[in-house]
PDB file of C-alpha atoms and ligand atoms in Angstrom:
ATOM      1  CA  MET A   1     -11.315  -8.904  13.823  1.00  0.00           C
ATOM      2  CA  ASP A   2      -7.759  -9.986  14.600  1.00  0.00           C
ATOM      3  CA  ASN A   3      -6.680  -8.932  18.055  1.00  0.00           C
ATOM      4  CA  ALA A   4      -3.492 -11.027  17.964  1.00  0.00           C
ATOM      5  CA  ALA A   5      -1.788  -8.845  15.360  1.00  0.00           C
ATOM      6  CA  VAL A   6       0.088  -5.855  16.738  1.00  0.00           C
ATOM      7  CA  ILE A   7       0.394  -2.764  14.539  1.00  0.00           C
ATOM      8  CA  ARG A   8       3.557  -0.750  15.063  1.00  0.00           C
ATOM      9  CA  GLU A   9       6.071   1.293  13.130  1.00  0.00           C
ATOM     10  CA  TYR A  10       8.548  -0.582  10.935  1.00  0.00           C
ATOM     11  CA  ASP A  11      11.951  -1.212  12.527  1.00  0.00           C
ATOM     12  CA  ALA A  12      14.707  -1.828   9.974  1.00  0.00           C
ATOM     13  CA  ALA A  13      16.784  -3.667  12.584  1.00  0.00           C
ATOM     14  CA  THR A  14      14.221  -6.451  13.044  1.00  0.00           C
ATOM     15  CA  ASP A  15      11.647  -6.271  10.240  1.00  0.00           C
ATOM     16  CA  ALA A  16      13.658  -6.027   7.006  1.00  0.00           C
ATOM     17  CA  GLN A  17      13.349  -9.701   6.048  1.00  0.00           C
ATOM     18  CA  SER A  18       9.652 -10.043   6.811  1.00  0.00           C
ATOM     19  CA  LEU A  19       8.905  -6.717   5.098  1.00  0.00           C
ATOM     20  CA  ARG A  20      10.593  -8.108   1.990  1.00  0.00           C
ATOM     21  CA  ALA A  21       8.559 -11.322   2.185  1.00  0.00           C
ATOM     22  CA  CYS A  22       5.357  -9.270   2.453  1.00  0.00           C
ATOM     23  CA  PHE A  23       6.349  -7.183  -0.551  1.00  0.00           C
ATOM     24  CA  VAL A  24       7.055 -10.312  -2.612  1.00  0.00           C
ATOM     25  CA  ASP A  25       3.551 -11.579  -1.743  1.00  0.00           C
ATOM     26  CA  LEU A  26       2.079  -8.240  -2.811  1.00  0.00           C
ATOM     27  CA  GLN A  27       3.858  -8.251  -6.136  1.00  0.00           C
ATOM     28  CA  GLU A  28       3.058 -11.916  -6.792  1.00  0.00           C
ATOM     29  CA  PHE A  29      -0.608 -11.289  -6.066  1.00  0.00           C
ATOM     30  CA  GLU A  30      -0.679  -8.365  -8.498  1.00  0.00           C
ATOM     31  CA  ARG A  31       1.020 -10.598 -11.092  1.00  0.00           C
ATOM     32  CA  THR A  32      -1.927 -12.968 -10.890  1.00  0.00           C
ATOM     33  CA  LEU A  33      -4.008 -10.019 -12.100  1.00  0.00           C
ATOM     34  CA  GLU A  34      -1.475  -8.502 -14.519  1.00  0.00           C
ATOM     35  CA  PRO A  35       1.081 -11.136 -15.623  1.00  0.00           C
ATOM     36  CA  ASP A  36       3.393  -8.587 -17.298  1.00  0.00           C
ATOM     37  CA  LEU A  37       4.453  -7.177 -13.928  1.00  0.00           C
ATOM     38  CA  PRO A  38       7.985  -8.118 -12.826  1.00  0.00           C
ATOM     39  CA  SER A  39       8.392 -10.820 -10.194  1.00  0.00           C
ATOM     40  CA  GLY A  40       8.503  -9.797  -6.570  1.00  0.00           C
ATOM     41  CA  ALA A  41      11.927 -11.322  -5.988  1.00  0.00           C
ATOM     42  CA  ALA A  42      13.380  -9.458  -8.978  1.00  0.00           C
ATOM     43  CA  VAL A  43      12.389  -5.998  -7.794  1.00  0.00           C
ATOM     44  CA  ALA A  44      11.947  -6.307  -4.003  1.00  0.00           C
ATOM     45  CA  ASP A  45      15.261  -4.868  -2.838  1.00  0.00           C
ATOM     46  CA  ALA A  46      15.320  -1.913  -5.220  1.00  0.00           C
ATOM     47  CA  TYR A  47      11.622  -1.202  -4.713  1.00  0.00           C
ATOM     48  CA  LEU A  48      11.814  -1.254  -0.917  1.00  0.00           C
ATOM     49  CA  ARG A  49      14.866   1.028  -0.964  1.00  0.00           C
ATOM     50  CA  TRP A  50      12.942   3.438  -3.173  1.00  0.00           C
ATOM     51  CA  MET A  51       9.789   3.212  -1.019  1.00  0.00           C
ATOM     52  CA  LEU A  52      11.683   3.879   2.222  1.00  0.00           C
ATOM     53  CA  GLY A  53      13.599   6.690   0.550  1.00  0.00           C
ATOM     54  CA  ARG A  54      10.325   8.309  -0.439  1.00  0.00           C
ATOM     55  CA  CYS A  55       9.135   7.915   3.166  1.00  0.00           C
ATOM     56  CA  ALA A  56      12.163   9.900   4.289  1.00  0.00           C
ATOM     57  CA  THR A  57      11.618  12.623   1.672  1.00  0.00           C
ATOM     58  CA  TRP A  58       7.831  12.913   1.868  1.00  0.00           C
ATOM     59  CA  ASP A  59       7.273  12.636   5.632  1.00  0.00           C
ATOM     60  CA  GLY A  60       6.114   9.049   5.376  1.00  0.00           C
ATOM     61  CA  ALA A  61       6.053   5.983   7.551  1.00  0.00           C
ATOM     62  CA  VAL A  62       5.775   2.229   7.268  1.00  0.00           C
ATOM     63  CA  PHE A  63       3.589   0.361   9.716  1.00  0.00           C
ATOM     64  CA  VAL A  64       3.784  -3.392  10.112  1.00  0.00           C
ATOM     65  CA  ALA A  65       1.249  -5.832  11.483  1.00  0.00           C
ATOM     66  CA  THR A  66       3.163  -8.402  13.509  1.00  0.00           C
ATOM     67  CA  VAL A  67       2.171 -11.816  14.781  1.00  0.00           C
ATOM     68  CA  GLY A  68       4.913 -13.117  17.038  1.00  0.00           C
ATOM     69  CA  ASP A  69       8.165 -11.669  15.745  1.00  0.00           C
ATOM     70  CA  ALA A  70       7.273 -11.514  12.071  1.00  0.00           C
ATOM     71  CA  ALA A  71       5.541  -8.869  10.026  1.00  0.00           C
ATOM     72  CA  VAL A  72       2.511 -10.444   8.362  1.00  0.00           C
ATOM     73  CA  GLY A  73       1.521  -7.259   6.579  1.00  0.00           C
ATOM     74  CA  PHE A  74       2.530  -3.661   6.070  1.00  0.00           C
ATOM     75  CA  VAL A  75       1.361  -0.317   4.847  1.00  0.00           C
ATOM     76  CA  SER A  76       3.622   2.405   3.475  1.00  0.00           C
ATOM     77  CA  VAL A  77       2.234   5.912   3.522  1.00  0.00           C
ATOM     78  CA  TRP A  78       3.580   9.317   2.529  1.00  0.00           C
ATOM     79  CA  ALA A  79       2.103  12.417   4.183  1.00  0.00           C
ATOM     80  CA  ARG A  80       3.451  15.124   1.856  1.00  0.00           C
ATOM     81  CA  VAL A  81       3.630  14.216  -1.799  1.00  0.00           C
ATOM     82  CA  PRO A  82       4.201  17.323  -3.908  1.00  0.00           C
ATOM     83  CA  GLN A  83       1.610  17.703  -6.635  1.00  0.00           C
ATOM     84  CA  ASP A  84       3.477  17.855  -9.923  1.00  0.00           C
ATOM     85  CA  GLU A  85       0.548  17.918 -12.335  1.00  0.00           C
ATOM     86  CA  LEU A  86      -0.210  21.503 -13.333  1.00  0.00           C
ATOM     87  CA  ASP A  87      -3.886  20.735 -13.975  1.00  0.00           C
ATOM     88  CA  GLU A  88      -4.518  19.169 -10.541  1.00  0.00           C
ATOM     89  CA  PRO A  89      -5.183  21.000  -7.246  1.00  0.00           C
ATOM     90  CA  PRO A  90      -1.835  22.540  -6.217  1.00  0.00           C
ATOM     91  CA  GLY A  91       0.038  21.758  -2.999  1.00  0.00           C
ATOM     92  CA  GLU A  92       0.603  18.395  -1.393  1.00  0.00           C
ATOM     93  CA  TYR A  93      -1.423  15.278  -0.853  1.00  0.00           C
ATOM     94  CA  ALA A  94      -0.963  12.083   1.145  1.00  0.00           C
ATOM     95  CA  ALA A  95      -0.691   8.682  -0.495  1.00  0.00           C
ATOM     96  CA  VAL A  96      -0.644   5.045   0.516  1.00  0.00           C
ATOM     97  CA  SER A  97       2.082   3.537  -1.667  1.00  0.00           C
ATOM     98  CA  ASP A  98       1.655  -0.120  -0.665  1.00  0.00           C
ATOM     99  CA  LEU A  99      -0.600  -2.272   1.464  1.00  0.00           C
ATOM    100  CA  VAL A 100      -0.426  -6.022   1.870  1.00  0.00           C
ATOM    101  CA  VAL A 101      -1.343  -8.781   4.290  1.00  0.00           C
ATOM    102  CA  ARG A 102       0.264 -12.206   3.841  1.00  0.00           C
ATOM    103  CA  PRO A 103      -2.184 -14.795   2.462  1.00  0.00           C
ATOM    104  CA  ALA A 104      -2.574 -16.877   5.633  1.00  0.00           C
ATOM    105  CA  PHE A 105      -3.626 -13.778   7.597  1.00  0.00           C
ATOM    106  CA  ARG A 106      -6.162 -12.237   5.228  1.00  0.00           C
ATOM    107  CA  ARG A 107      -9.829 -11.571   5.981  1.00  0.00           C
ATOM    108  CA  ARG A 108      -9.219 -11.034   9.694  1.00  0.00           C
ATOM    109  CA  GLY A 109      -9.383  -7.254   9.652  1.00  0.00           C
ATOM    110  CA  ILE A 110      -5.608  -6.649   9.493  1.00  0.00           C
ATOM    111  CA  GLY A 111      -5.732  -4.801   6.162  1.00  0.00           C
ATOM    112  CA  ARG A 112      -8.460  -2.532   7.511  1.00  0.00           C
ATOM    113  CA  ARG A 113      -6.398  -1.841  10.654  1.00  0.00           C
ATOM    114  CA  LEU A 114      -3.238  -1.056   8.649  1.00  0.00           C
ATOM    115  CA  LEU A 115      -5.172   1.315   6.403  1.00  0.00           C
ATOM    116  CA  ALA A 116      -6.701   3.032   9.439  1.00  0.00           C
ATOM    117  CA  GLU A 117      -3.226   3.455  10.932  1.00  0.00           C
ATOM    118  CA  ALA A 118      -1.973   5.044   7.709  1.00  0.00           C
ATOM    119  CA  GLU A 119      -4.920   7.439   7.720  1.00  0.00           C
ATOM    120  CA  ARG A 120      -4.382   8.287  11.386  1.00  0.00           C
ATOM    121  CA  TYR A 121      -0.716   9.015  10.697  1.00  0.00           C
ATOM    122  CA  VAL A 122      -1.304  11.395   7.790  1.00  0.00           C
ATOM    123  CA  ARG A 123      -4.068  13.177   9.697  1.00  0.00           C
ATOM    124  CA  THR A 124      -1.530  13.948  12.440  1.00  0.00           C
ATOM    125  CA  ARG A 125       0.640  15.514   9.697  1.00  0.00           C
ATOM    126  CA  GLY A 126      -2.230  17.737   8.562  1.00  0.00           C
ATOM    127  CA  ALA A 127      -2.970  15.977   5.264  1.00  0.00           C
ATOM    128  CA  ALA A 128      -6.229  16.956   3.583  1.00  0.00           C
ATOM    129  CA  THR A 129      -6.461  14.200   0.955  1.00  0.00           C
ATOM    130  CA  LEU A 130      -5.331  10.567   0.981  1.00  0.00           C
ATOM    131  CA  LYS A 131      -4.860   8.741  -2.326  1.00  0.00           C
ATOM    132  CA  ILE A 132      -4.312   5.079  -3.193  1.00  0.00           C
ATOM    133  CA  GLY A 133      -3.610   3.539  -6.574  1.00  0.00           C
ATOM    134  CA  VAL A 134      -5.129   0.118  -7.209  1.00  0.00           C
ATOM    135  CA  LEU A 135      -5.347  -2.221 -10.178  1.00  0.00           C
ATOM    136  CA  THR A 136      -8.813  -2.249 -11.679  1.00  0.00           C
ATOM    137  CA  ARG A 137      -8.939  -6.037 -11.406  1.00  0.00           C
ATOM    138  CA  ASN A 138      -8.094  -5.998  -7.687  1.00  0.00           C
ATOM    139  CA  VAL A 139     -11.678  -6.359  -6.556  1.00  0.00           C
ATOM    140  CA  GLY A 140     -10.866  -7.260  -2.936  1.00  0.00           C
ATOM    141  CA  ALA A 141      -8.611  -4.253  -2.316  1.00  0.00           C
ATOM    142  CA  ARG A 142     -11.065  -1.919  -4.042  1.00  0.00           C
ATOM    143  CA  ARG A 143     -13.828  -3.179  -1.773  1.00  0.00           C
ATOM    144  CA  LEU A 144     -11.638  -2.582   1.294  1.00  0.00           C
ATOM    145  CA  TYR A 145     -10.930   0.987   0.163  1.00  0.00           C
ATOM    146  CA  GLU A 146     -14.547   1.753  -0.647  1.00  0.00           C
ATOM    147  CA  ARG A 147     -15.634   0.452   2.738  1.00  0.00           C
ATOM    148  CA  ALA A 148     -12.979   2.687   4.324  1.00  0.00           C
ATOM    149  CA  GLY A 149     -14.478   5.760   2.662  1.00  0.00           C
ATOM    150  CA  PHE A 150     -12.447   6.067  -0.545  1.00  0.00           C
ATOM    151  CA  SER A 151     -14.129   6.683  -3.882  1.00  0.00           C
ATOM    152  CA  GLU A 152     -12.865   6.313  -7.427  1.00  0.00           C
ATOM    153  CA  TYR A 153     -11.207   9.434  -8.764  1.00  0.00           C
ATOM    154  CA  ARG A 154      -9.365   8.605 -11.976  1.00  0.00           C
ATOM    155  CA  VAL A 155      -9.415   5.533 -14.182  1.00  0.00           C
ATOM    156  CA  GLN A 156      -6.226   4.962 -16.175  1.00  0.00           C
ATOM    157  CA  MET A 157      -6.962   3.262 -19.490  1.00  0.00           C
ATOM    158  CA  THR A 158      -4.416   1.213 -21.413  1.00  0.00           C
ATOM    159  CA  LYS A 159      -4.466  -0.343 -24.864  1.00  0.00           C
ATOM    160  CA  ARG A 160      -2.071  -3.062 -25.989  1.00  0.00           C
ATOM    161  CA  LEU A 161      -0.221  -1.981 -29.132  1.00  0.00           C
ATOM    162  CA  ARG A 162       1.907  -5.097 -29.615  1.00  0.00           C
TER     163      ARG A 162
HETATM  164  C1  COA B 201      -6.199  -6.247   0.076  1.00  0.00           C
HETATM  165  C2  COA B 201      -5.645  -6.807   1.390  1.00  0.00           C
HETATM  166  C3  COA B 201      -4.543  -5.897   1.918  1.00  0.00           C
HETATM  167  C4  COA B 201      -6.796  -6.852   2.408  1.00  0.00           C
HETATM  168  O1  COA B 201      -6.254  -7.292   3.643  1.00  0.00           O
HETATM  169  P1  COA B 201      -7.142  -8.153   4.653  1.00  0.00           P
HETATM  170  O2  COA B 201      -6.465  -8.171   5.966  1.00  0.00           O
HETATM  171  O3  COA B 201      -7.462  -9.452   4.029  1.00  0.00           O
HETATM  172  O4  COA B 201      -8.453  -7.243   4.687  1.00  0.00           O
HETATM  173  P2  COA B 201      -9.537  -7.172   5.858  1.00  0.00           P
HETATM  174  O5  COA B 201      -9.708  -8.523   6.480  1.00  0.00           O
HETATM  175  O6  COA B 201      -9.203  -6.049   6.759  1.00  0.00           O
HETATM  176  O7  COA B 201     -10.831  -6.837   5.001  1.00  0.00           O
HETATM  177  C5  COA B 201     -11.593  -5.683   5.221  1.00  0.00           C
HETATM  178  C6  COA B 201     -12.721  -5.645   4.203  1.00  0.00           C
HETATM  179  O8  COA B 201     -12.179  -5.477   2.886  1.00  0.00           O
HETATM  180  C7  COA B 201     -12.949  -6.241   1.937  1.00  0.00           C
HETATM  181  N1  COA B 201     -12.105  -7.292   1.381  1.00  0.00           N
HETATM  182  C8  COA B 201     -10.840  -7.624   1.748  1.00  0.00           C
HETATM  183  N2  COA B 201     -10.389  -8.629   0.971  1.00  0.00           N
HETATM  184  C9  COA B 201     -11.375  -8.931   0.116  1.00  0.00           C
HETATM  185  C10 COA B 201     -11.512  -9.900  -0.921  1.00  0.00           C
HETATM  186  N3  COA B 201     -10.526 -10.742  -1.248  1.00  0.00           N
HETATM  187  N4  COA B 201     -12.670  -9.917  -1.599  1.00  0.00           N
HETATM  188  C11 COA B 201     -13.676  -9.089  -1.313  1.00  0.00           C
HETATM  189  N5  COA B 201     -13.619  -8.159  -0.312  1.00  0.00           N
HETATM  190  C12 COA B 201     -12.481  -8.090   0.382  1.00  0.00           C
HETATM  191  C13 COA B 201     -14.109  -6.820   2.712  1.00  0.00           C
HETATM  192  O9  COA B 201     -15.148  -5.887   2.677  1.00  0.00           O
HETATM  193  C14 COA B 201     -13.508  -6.928   4.094  1.00  0.00           C
HETATM  194  O10 COA B 201     -14.461  -6.957   5.099  1.00  0.00           O
HETATM  195  P3  COA B 201     -15.145  -8.374   5.505  1.00  0.00           P
HETATM  196  O11 COA B 201     -14.046  -9.378   5.667  1.00  0.00           O
HETATM  197  O12 COA B 201     -15.866  -8.014   6.776  1.00  0.00           O
HETATM  198  O13 COA B 201     -16.057  -8.713   4.357  1.00  0.00           O
HETATM  199  C15 COA B 201      -5.124  -8.276   1.207  1.00  0.00           C
HETATM  200  O14 COA B 201      -6.140  -9.059   0.618  1.00  0.00           O
HETATM  201  C16 COA B 201      -3.892  -8.361   0.343  1.00  0.00           C
HETATM  202  O15 COA B 201      -2.773  -8.218   0.834  1.00  0.00           O
HETATM  203  N6  COA B 201      -4.086  -8.594  -0.957  1.00  0.00           N
HETATM  204  C17 COA B 201      -2.962  -8.757  -1.870  1.00  0.00           C
HETATM  205  C18 COA B 201      -2.182  -7.473  -2.052  1.00  0.00           C
HETATM  206  C19 COA B 201      -3.076  -6.331  -2.464  1.00  0.00           C
HETATM  207  O16 COA B 201      -3.957  -6.476  -3.293  1.00  0.00           O
HETATM  208  N7  COA B 201      -2.789  -5.148  -1.890  1.00  0.00           N
HETATM  209  C20 COA B 201      -3.477  -3.942  -2.252  1.00  0.00           C
HETATM  210  C21 COA B 201      -2.786  -3.334  -3.433  1.00  0.00           C
HETATM  211  S1  COA B 201      -3.563  -1.813  -3.951  1.00  0.00           S
END
């Protein structure tokens, strides 16, 4: 359990650079599992703009875990994502869009605390269901989610055609 990390809401005035560094770590980690993914540096700025824009539209929030002045991890969560699949339960659901802890700070309970903060936030907004997408090969994250009470819902299959 890491008591030194402080979890608080993202502040664009002070956290933009360390949020970007966290995102690059997230993307680079996922690239170790799926090498076709674009590099973190290539997509960070556009992705983070999109993610924060979705937060504004879908009643979301970003929480950072800070040690000293820097964010060492973050979670982005949306409380009201409109369901756009006609064959799924209608209405809205909540979703964690991103979760990462920088490598030097992993396995100290920070990821679990960020996830709990995201869940607390969407509960205050009245959400009934919280979803997270995760790469099948991401065994560590899947274990974290299962231990936090999530269960597998849909498996997306892919087949290489060329
Ligand atoms: C997944 C991630 C956010 C977990 O953050 P963390 O701060 O290291 O996680 P915690 O220390 O809170 O771990 C909580 C529990 O999750 C599980 N867990 C976390 N990382 C794990 C790993 N690498 N392997 C196996 N289990 C793991 C364990 O059950 C752990 O409890 P324990 O340490 O008592 O065994 C972090 O490893 C990370 O940023 N990974 C790269 C990015 C990523 O995969 N993000 C998720 C994308 S869907």
